[in-house]
Amino acid sequence: MITDLHPPRPAVTCVVASRNRRADLLASLPRHEAPVVLVDNGSTDGTVEAVRAAHPDVTVVPLDRNAGAVARTLGTARAGTPFVAFTDDDSWWAPGDLARAAEIMRAHPRLGLLAARILVGEADELDPVCTEMAASPLGTAPDLPGPSLLGFVACAALVRTEAFTEVGGFDPVVRFPGEEERLALDLAAAGWGIAYVDDVTIHHHPSTSRDPGTVRQAGIWRSRVLTALMRYPTRDLLTQLVRAARAGRPGWRGLVGALPRVPAAVRRRRVLPATVMAGVRELTR
């Protein structure tokens, strides 16, 4: 009897981008139910060596600098699977849910990105962003498994590699945090759907090695401004600049932080279709 000596190729890869979070990684990596590609953003805490020693089955891609969210793009190129889960070093899918999410993707061929439910911390508290996604004013398209979105949380996303690659993945202009919006807008502009699916779950135990809240908020405003410069029509761009200026210190810090990247953003400027911008305006009313 002839038997197939080659196991079936996995459908999903977990791509993790990390920097100086060795302890978090060593705790979370065993929880992943798919092959893992770890892209290390220039860690100086021995992350690469520790992961290679403790988890030799993990593909480690060490970078000599912090590439921000582009690390996920590099990891996706190494994955070689139809779907990629952007699990962070402090998050993981609930048992069995990653495989279920892949089945949902297969059943909905226009679905470019699935946003999962997020439970936070040991108490499994529902992340408030999930309530917002579930009540999306964009409604639910008949060919999608849940409410339509124009944004997502990266650590709780499963993407179709074809769609992600088509729109260029994460870019070097909008680094981190707040890198998701530009990718979501480009997916929508290319005709791909983004949907919130409450039936699959991510566990997120936020790392203690995080930037202070004020620093993170400034980074989010920086990303919002750069995304608007890259994709919004002039009128909406000006509106976003005014919003940043009125957001107080985080908004002003975001504006200042965006300045060095303005030339690169302008070079990548491509105004969104009117249909996508209509959705953006609906979400920001």
XYZ file of C-alpha atoms in Angstrom:
285
model
C 0.000 0.000 0.000
C 1.320 3.425 -0.966
C 1.004 6.096 1.707
C 1.509 9.836 1.403
C 4.672 10.679 3.307
C 4.054 14.410 2.953
C 1.701 15.922 5.552
C -0.873 18.413 4.228
C 0.317 21.997 4.055
C -1.105 24.183 6.809
C -3.691 26.766 5.812
C -2.668 29.367 8.376
C 0.553 30.840 9.717
C 0.770 32.988 12.831
C 2.990 35.968 12.059
C 4.271 37.689 15.184
C 6.157 40.989 15.133
C 7.932 41.723 18.401
C 10.582 43.891 19.999
C 12.134 43.430 23.441
C 9.332 41.283 24.850
C 11.152 38.032 25.434
C 9.116 36.947 28.475
C 5.787 37.608 26.742
C 6.860 35.645 23.677
C 8.081 32.639 25.608
C 4.709 32.506 27.369
C 2.502 33.002 24.311
C 4.271 31.009 21.585
C 3.214 27.562 22.909
C -0.450 28.622 22.662
C -0.463 29.049 18.880
C -2.202 26.248 16.957
C -0.425 26.938 13.653
C 3.151 27.347 12.425
C 4.737 30.580 13.642
C 6.936 33.108 11.885
C 8.467 35.528 14.384
C 9.888 38.731 12.937
C 12.058 40.364 15.579
C 12.292 44.149 15.276
C 15.883 44.519 16.443
C 15.431 43.327 20.041
C 18.288 43.866 22.465
C 16.987 41.601 25.257
C 18.088 38.264 23.820
C 14.693 37.481 22.292
C 16.062 35.804 19.168
C 18.411 33.484 21.029
C 15.815 32.601 23.677
C 13.104 31.745 21.154
C 15.447 29.675 19.020
C 16.514 27.703 22.084
C 13.028 27.186 23.551
C 11.024 26.868 20.319
C 13.168 25.494 17.489
C 10.042 24.915 15.403
C 9.427 28.681 15.174
C 10.797 30.417 12.081
C 12.708 33.417 13.418
C 13.445 36.365 11.137
C 15.792 38.744 12.978
C 15.951 42.354 11.769
C 18.820 44.669 12.622
C 16.458 47.607 13.205
C 12.892 48.337 14.228
C 10.856 48.155 11.018
C 7.536 48.708 12.780
C 4.483 47.107 11.210
C 6.446 46.276 8.046
C 7.742 43.314 10.038
C 4.341 41.701 9.511
C 4.649 42.210 5.764
C 8.040 40.500 5.809
C 6.630 37.670 7.912
C 3.713 37.152 5.554
C 6.129 36.809 2.642
C 7.850 33.993 4.558
C 4.631 32.254 5.614
C 3.583 30.667 2.316
C 0.040 29.899 3.494
C -3.329 31.111 2.136
C -4.136 32.844 5.434
C -2.069 34.677 8.031
C -2.999 35.521 11.619
C -1.302 38.615 13.011
C -1.006 37.381 16.564
C 1.040 39.659 18.801
C 3.515 38.564 21.434
C 0.780 39.027 24.067
C -2.191 37.500 22.219
C -3.378 34.125 20.947
C -6.491 32.535 19.414
C -8.845 30.520 21.583
C -8.424 26.751 21.120
C -9.873 25.639 17.805
C -10.914 29.136 16.719
C -8.045 29.773 14.337
C -9.055 26.743 12.261
C -12.705 27.828 12.422
C -11.768 31.313 11.259
C -9.927 29.839 8.277
C -13.050 27.866 7.373
C -15.086 31.075 7.503
C -12.578 32.698 5.167
C -12.884 29.787 2.728
C -16.674 30.053 2.804
C -16.587 33.787 1.992
C -14.176 34.322 -0.930
C -14.473 38.142 -0.908
C -13.513 38.314 2.763
C -10.010 39.767 2.820
C -9.738 40.213 6.588
C -11.605 38.698 9.508
C -11.640 40.658 12.779
C -12.184 38.383 15.775
C -13.737 39.025 19.168
C -11.135 40.145 21.750
C -11.171 39.080 25.387
C -8.757 41.012 27.573
C -6.749 39.824 30.561
C -7.285 37.027 33.051
C -10.906 38.128 33.544
C -11.680 37.709 29.814
C -13.322 41.130 29.613
C -14.726 42.050 26.221
C -12.646 44.744 24.553
C -14.905 47.800 24.052
C -13.778 48.009 20.416
C -15.694 44.782 19.781
C -18.946 46.432 20.821
C -18.232 49.186 18.312
C -17.385 46.733 15.532
C -20.496 44.659 16.188
C -22.628 47.806 15.831
C -20.850 49.043 12.686
C -23.071 51.540 10.823
C -21.764 50.083 7.550
C -24.140 47.133 7.953
C -23.521 43.545 6.873
C -22.947 42.758 3.206
C -24.784 39.641 1.995
C -21.525 37.928 1.043
C -19.744 38.585 4.351
C -20.047 36.722 7.679
C -20.469 39.791 9.885
C -20.679 43.588 10.080
C -18.530 45.428 7.523
C -15.556 47.421 8.806
C -12.980 49.950 7.643
C -10.593 49.220 10.487
C -9.469 46.397 12.743
C -7.145 45.457 15.596
C -4.043 43.787 14.172
C -3.551 41.282 16.994
C -7.048 39.899 16.334
C -6.969 39.700 12.549
C -6.846 36.827 10.097
C -5.987 37.999 6.573
C -6.197 36.383 3.186
C -2.609 36.431 1.938
C -3.710 37.172 -1.621
C -5.595 40.283 -0.523
C -2.874 41.465 1.844
C -0.195 41.099 -0.822
C -2.327 42.769 -3.497
C -2.539 46.006 -1.504
C 1.105 45.969 -0.436
C 0.709 44.933 3.188
C 1.772 47.300 5.941
C 3.968 50.145 4.724
C 7.066 51.918 6.109
C 5.289 55.277 6.439
C 2.550 54.350 8.921
C 4.578 52.269 11.344
C 2.965 51.585 14.744
C 0.549 52.076 16.471
C -2.502 52.846 14.320
C -1.115 51.120 11.248
C -4.327 49.204 10.565
C -6.438 51.983 9.004
C -4.432 52.457 5.817
C -4.407 48.716 5.146
C -8.152 48.453 5.790
C -8.888 51.350 3.435
C -6.759 49.863 0.669
C -8.422 46.465 1.046
C -11.823 48.106 0.693
C -10.655 50.158 -2.295
C -9.517 46.937 -3.985
C -12.928 45.353 -3.457
C -12.074 43.089 -0.524
C -14.409 42.796 2.442
C -13.506 43.276 6.105
C -15.887 41.844 8.662
C -16.218 41.420 12.407
C -16.977 37.830 13.416
C -18.084 37.425 17.017
C -17.976 33.618 16.857
C -14.173 33.380 16.990
C -12.044 34.701 19.818
C -8.629 36.143 20.520
C -7.205 36.340 24.035
C -5.164 39.487 24.645
C -3.135 39.879 27.817
C -1.578 43.322 27.326
C 2.133 43.297 27.979
C 3.523 45.299 30.865
C 6.275 46.413 28.453
C 4.163 49.045 26.722
C 4.558 52.705 25.944
C 2.731 55.065 28.332
C -0.800 55.904 27.265
C 0.085 59.453 26.249
C 2.894 58.236 23.990
C 0.610 55.660 22.400
C -2.139 58.225 21.782
C 0.351 60.542 20.100
C 1.475 57.653 17.906
C -2.111 56.899 16.924
C -2.681 60.524 15.932
C 0.541 60.475 13.911
C -0.742 57.431 12.025
C -4.157 58.999 11.475
C -2.591 62.114 9.997
C -0.251 60.165 7.722
C -3.034 57.848 6.579
C -5.220 60.850 5.756
C -2.369 62.429 3.807
C -1.847 59.231 1.856
C -5.505 58.429 1.102
C -8.055 61.145 1.953
C -9.340 63.798 -0.475
C -8.134 67.296 0.401
C -11.322 68.294 2.238
C -11.226 65.217 4.485
C -7.485 65.591 5.008
C -7.974 69.111 6.323
C -10.755 67.889 8.589
C -8.431 65.245 10.049
C -5.712 67.839 10.643
C -8.203 70.007 12.520
C -9.287 67.012 14.619
C -5.660 66.339 15.536
C -5.084 69.975 16.503
C -8.184 69.920 18.713
C -7.162 66.671 20.433
C -4.831 68.460 22.784
C -1.277 67.454 23.528
C -1.452 63.937 21.989
C -2.825 65.395 18.754
C -0.146 68.081 18.563
C 2.567 65.525 19.297
C 1.113 63.335 16.579
C 1.223 66.208 14.096
C 4.836 66.969 14.950
C 5.759 63.294 14.781
C 4.207 63.027 11.324
C 6.292 65.847 9.838
C 9.464 63.843 9.022
C 7.353 61.278 7.123
C 5.303 63.745 5.090
C 7.483 63.496 1.938
C 7.232 59.691 1.944
C 3.480 59.897 2.526
C 3.026 62.323 -0.371
C 4.959 60.009 -2.687
C 2.507 57.222 -1.792
C -0.600 59.382 -2.014
C -3.510 57.719 -3.815
C -6.950 59.124 -3.101
C -9.597 56.567 -2.185
C -12.675 55.863 -4.301
C -15.749 57.906 -3.384
C -17.570 54.793 -2.150
C -14.865 54.031 0.413
C -14.644 57.647 1.562
C -18.409 57.637 2.050
C -17.900 54.807 4.529
C -15.119 56.707 6.289
C -17.381 59.740 6.684
C -20.184 57.559 8.007
C -17.872 56.149 10.671
C -16.549 59.559 11.753
C -19.859 61.435 11.922
